[in-house]
Amino acid sequence: QVQLVESGGGLVQPGGSLKLSCEVSQFALDYYAIGWLRQAPGSEREGVSCISGRDNIFYADSVQGRFTISRDNRKKRIYLQMNNLKPEDTGVYYCAASAGCPQLVPQHWGQGTQVTVSS
C-alpha cells in the first residue's frame, strides 16, 4: 500500500542542478508526510527535506536556500529541486514516508537514486 519510487538522479558538475522525483502511492499521500534523506559513502543517512499533508516544510541547514521540495497531488509526485549542487551533496537519495514533518520519522523507503556531484 505504501509505494515510493525515486527517479532523476545522475552525475552533475558543481554548481549544476538536478530535479528528483518520487512517485508516491495514494495511501502514502493520504497518511504520511513525505521526506527526502540521503546517505553519503561511509556516513549515516541524514534528513534533507520533508513536506507534510498540510504543506509544513523542513530543510536541513546544509541545503536551505538551494533545495526546494514540492508536491503535485494530481500526479502523486513529490519533487526535490536541487540547485547550486556541491560535491558534498553526493550520495544516495531516498524518498521516505514519514510519521511526521519537520520531525522526520521514516516508516517506509524507496529504493534510492544516486546523485554524484563532481567535475
PDB file of C-alpha atoms in Angstrom:
ATOM      1  CA  GLN A   1       0.000   0.000   0.000  1.00  0.00           C
ATOM      2  CA  VAL A   2       2.914   2.320   0.577  1.00  0.00           C
ATOM      3  CA  GLN A   3       4.948   2.607  -2.585  1.00  0.00           C
ATOM      4  CA  LEU A   4       7.734   5.082  -3.244  1.00  0.00           C
ATOM      5  CA  VAL A   5       9.755   5.165  -6.455  1.00  0.00           C
ATOM      6  CA  GLU A   6      12.533   7.691  -6.938  1.00  0.00           C
ATOM      7  CA  SER A   7      13.950   8.941 -10.217  1.00  0.00           C
ATOM      8  CA  GLY A   8      16.045  11.805 -11.527  1.00  0.00           C
ATOM      9  CA  GLY A   9      19.475  11.150 -10.072  1.00  0.00           C
ATOM     10  CA  GLY A  10      22.656  11.384 -12.094  1.00  0.00           C
ATOM     11  CA  LEU A  11      26.047  12.977 -12.499  1.00  0.00           C
ATOM     12  CA  VAL A  12      26.268  16.763 -12.420  1.00  0.00           C
ATOM     13  CA  GLN A  13      29.063  19.285 -12.151  1.00  0.00           C
ATOM     14  CA  PRO A  14      29.408  21.522  -9.094  1.00  0.00           C
ATOM     15  CA  GLY A  15      27.034  24.450  -9.401  1.00  0.00           C
ATOM     16  CA  GLY A  16      24.619  22.432 -11.513  1.00  0.00           C
ATOM     17  CA  SER A  17      21.041  21.371 -10.874  1.00  0.00           C
ATOM     18  CA  LEU A  18      19.026  18.179 -10.684  1.00  0.00           C
ATOM     19  CA  LYS A  19      15.361  17.521 -10.004  1.00  0.00           C
ATOM     20  CA  LEU A  20      14.477  14.344  -8.149  1.00  0.00           C
ATOM     21  CA  SER A  21      11.012  12.871  -8.368  1.00  0.00           C
ATOM     22  CA  CYS A  22       9.273  10.465  -6.015  1.00  0.00           C
ATOM     23  CA  GLU A  23       6.196   8.698  -7.303  1.00  0.00           C
ATOM     24  CA  VAL A  24       4.025   8.023  -4.268  1.00  0.00           C
ATOM     25  CA  SER A  25       1.040   5.744  -3.747  1.00  0.00           C
ATOM     26  CA  GLN A  26      -2.249   7.403  -2.810  1.00  0.00           C
ATOM     27  CA  PHE A  27      -2.201   5.672   0.557  1.00  0.00           C
ATOM     28  CA  ALA A  28       1.161   7.217   1.372  1.00  0.00           C
ATOM     29  CA  LEU A  29      -0.017  10.664   0.306  1.00  0.00           C
ATOM     30  CA  ASP A  30      -3.102  10.368   2.469  1.00  0.00           C
ATOM     31  CA  TYR A  31      -1.460   9.133   5.671  1.00  0.00           C
ATOM     32  CA  TYR A  32       2.196  10.199   5.682  1.00  0.00           C
ATOM     33  CA  ALA A  33       4.467  13.133   5.302  1.00  0.00           C
ATOM     34  CA  ILE A  34       6.996  12.546   2.537  1.00  0.00           C
ATOM     35  CA  GLY A  35      10.661  13.217   3.059  1.00  0.00           C
ATOM     36  CA  TRP A  36      13.983  13.056   1.272  1.00  0.00           C
ATOM     37  CA  LEU A  37      17.002  11.645   3.021  1.00  0.00           C
ATOM     38  CA  ARG A  38      20.485  10.984   1.693  1.00  0.00           C
ATOM     39  CA  GLN A  39      23.410   8.778   2.511  1.00  0.00           C
ATOM     40  CA  ALA A  40      26.959   9.592   1.538  1.00  0.00           C
ATOM     41  CA  PRO A  41      29.584   6.819   1.394  1.00  0.00           C
ATOM     42  CA  GLY A  42      30.709   5.937   4.905  1.00  0.00           C
ATOM     43  CA  SER A  43      28.079   8.151   6.509  1.00  0.00           C
ATOM     44  CA  GLU A  44      24.719   7.672   8.126  1.00  0.00           C
ATOM     45  CA  ARG A  45      21.515   8.689   6.417  1.00  0.00           C
ATOM     46  CA  GLU A  46      20.547  12.291   7.055  1.00  0.00           C
ATOM     47  CA  GLY A  47      17.306  14.130   6.556  1.00  0.00           C
ATOM     48  CA  VAL A  48      17.347  16.629   3.714  1.00  0.00           C
ATOM     49  CA  SER A  49      13.788  17.875   3.411  1.00  0.00           C
ATOM     50  CA  CYS A  50      10.185  16.891   4.009  1.00  0.00           C
ATOM     51  CA  ILE A  51       6.663  18.072   3.324  1.00  0.00           C
ATOM     52  CA  SER A  52       3.526  17.199   5.247  1.00  0.00           C
ATOM     53  CA  GLY A  53      -0.034  16.864   4.067  1.00  0.00           C
ATOM     54  CA  ARG A  54      -0.635  20.372   5.387  1.00  0.00           C
ATOM     55  CA  ASP A  55       2.425  21.616   3.489  1.00  0.00           C
ATOM     56  CA  ASN A  56       4.628  22.022   6.542  1.00  0.00           C
ATOM     57  CA  ILE A  57       8.110  22.038   5.061  1.00  0.00           C
ATOM     58  CA  PHE A  58      11.534  21.341   6.510  1.00  0.00           C
ATOM     59  CA  TYR A  59      15.020  21.794   5.081  1.00  0.00           C
ATOM     60  CA  ALA A  60      18.311  20.786   6.590  1.00  0.00           C
ATOM     61  CA  ASP A  61      20.622  23.730   7.173  1.00  0.00           C
ATOM     62  CA  SER A  62      23.066  22.329   4.640  1.00  0.00           C
ATOM     63  CA  VAL A  63      20.550  22.640   1.780  1.00  0.00           C
ATOM     64  CA  GLN A  64      18.475  25.643   2.879  1.00  0.00           C
ATOM     65  CA  GLY A  65      18.248  28.145   0.040  1.00  0.00           C
ATOM     66  CA  ARG A  66      19.477  25.650  -2.577  1.00  0.00           C
ATOM     67  CA  PHE A  67      16.884  22.847  -2.488  1.00  0.00           C
ATOM     68  CA  THR A  68      13.126  23.164  -2.915  1.00  0.00           C
ATOM     69  CA  ILE A  69      10.595  20.460  -2.112  1.00  0.00           C
ATOM     70  CA  SER A  70       7.182  20.481  -3.776  1.00  0.00           C
ATOM     71  CA  ARG A  71       4.223  18.228  -4.372  1.00  0.00           C
ATOM     72  CA  ASP A  72       1.816  17.528  -7.184  1.00  0.00           C
ATOM     73  CA  ASN A  73      -1.086  15.593  -5.707  1.00  0.00           C
ATOM     74  CA  ARG A  74      -2.700  15.056  -9.094  1.00  0.00           C
ATOM     75  CA  LYS A  75       0.412  13.317 -10.395  1.00  0.00           C
ATOM     76  CA  LYS A  76       1.114  11.727  -6.980  1.00  0.00           C
ATOM     77  CA  ARG A  77       4.653  13.033  -7.017  1.00  0.00           C
ATOM     78  CA  ILE A  78       6.962  14.776  -4.594  1.00  0.00           C
ATOM     79  CA  TYR A  79       9.844  16.682  -6.143  1.00  0.00           C
ATOM     80  CA  LEU A  80      13.181  17.869  -4.843  1.00  0.00           C
ATOM     81  CA  GLN A  81      14.694  20.616  -6.963  1.00  0.00           C
ATOM     82  CA  MET A  82      18.394  20.839  -6.190  1.00  0.00           C
ATOM     83  CA  ASN A  83      20.311  23.900  -7.338  1.00  0.00           C
ATOM     84  CA  ASN A  84      23.907  25.035  -6.870  1.00  0.00           C
ATOM     85  CA  LEU A  85      24.938  21.485  -6.113  1.00  0.00           C
ATOM     86  CA  LYS A  86      28.157  20.859  -4.214  1.00  0.00           C
ATOM     87  CA  PRO A  87      30.391  17.785  -4.060  1.00  0.00           C
ATOM     88  CA  GLU A  88      29.205  17.211  -0.500  1.00  0.00           C
ATOM     89  CA  ASP A  89      25.676  16.711  -1.836  1.00  0.00           C
ATOM     90  CA  THR A  90      26.847  13.431  -3.363  1.00  0.00           C
ATOM     91  CA  GLY A  91      25.056  10.363  -2.090  1.00  0.00           C
ATOM     92  CA  VAL A  92      22.106   8.063  -2.497  1.00  0.00           C
ATOM     93  CA  TYR A  93      18.871   9.990  -2.128  1.00  0.00           C
ATOM     94  CA  TYR A  94      15.897   8.183  -0.666  1.00  0.00           C
ATOM     95  CA  CYS A  95      12.262   9.127  -0.667  1.00  0.00           C
ATOM     96  CA  ALA A  96      10.512   8.063   2.532  1.00  0.00           C
ATOM     97  CA  ALA A  97       7.064   8.040   4.024  1.00  0.00           C
ATOM     98  CA  SER A  98       7.427   9.678   7.404  1.00  0.00           C
ATOM     99  CA  ALA A  99       5.284   9.752  10.513  1.00  0.00           C
ATOM    100  CA  GLY A 100       5.831  13.500  10.646  1.00  0.00           C
ATOM    101  CA  CYS A 101       7.470  16.625   9.315  1.00  0.00           C
ATOM    102  CA  PRO A 102       9.574  18.523  10.335  1.00  0.00           C
ATOM    103  CA  GLN A 103      10.428  15.647  12.681  1.00  0.00           C
ATOM    104  CA  LEU A 104      11.427  13.011  10.131  1.00  0.00           C
ATOM    105  CA  VAL A 105      10.455   9.530  11.302  1.00  0.00           C
ATOM    106  CA  PRO A 106      10.771   7.339   8.212  1.00  0.00           C
ATOM    107  CA  GLN A 107       8.410   4.382   8.108  1.00  0.00           C
ATOM    108  CA  HIS A 108       8.784   3.250   4.502  1.00  0.00           C
ATOM    109  CA  TRP A 109      11.568   3.740   1.988  1.00  0.00           C
ATOM    110  CA  GLY A 110      12.061   3.892  -1.742  1.00  0.00           C
ATOM    111  CA  GLN A 111      14.961   2.147  -3.402  1.00  0.00           C
ATOM    112  CA  GLY A 112      17.103   5.278  -3.712  1.00  0.00           C
ATOM    113  CA  THR A 113      18.644   7.193  -6.574  1.00  0.00           C
ATOM    114  CA  GLN A 114      22.322   8.097  -6.905  1.00  0.00           C
ATOM    115  CA  VAL A 115      23.370  11.739  -7.091  1.00  0.00           C
ATOM    116  CA  THR A 116      27.009  12.450  -7.896  1.00  0.00           C
ATOM    117  CA  VAL A 117      28.375  15.975  -7.926  1.00  0.00           C
ATOM    118  CA  SER A 118      31.791  16.016  -9.485  1.00  0.00           C
ATOM    119  CA  SER A 119      33.826  17.854 -12.095  1.00  0.00           C
TER     120      SER A 119
END
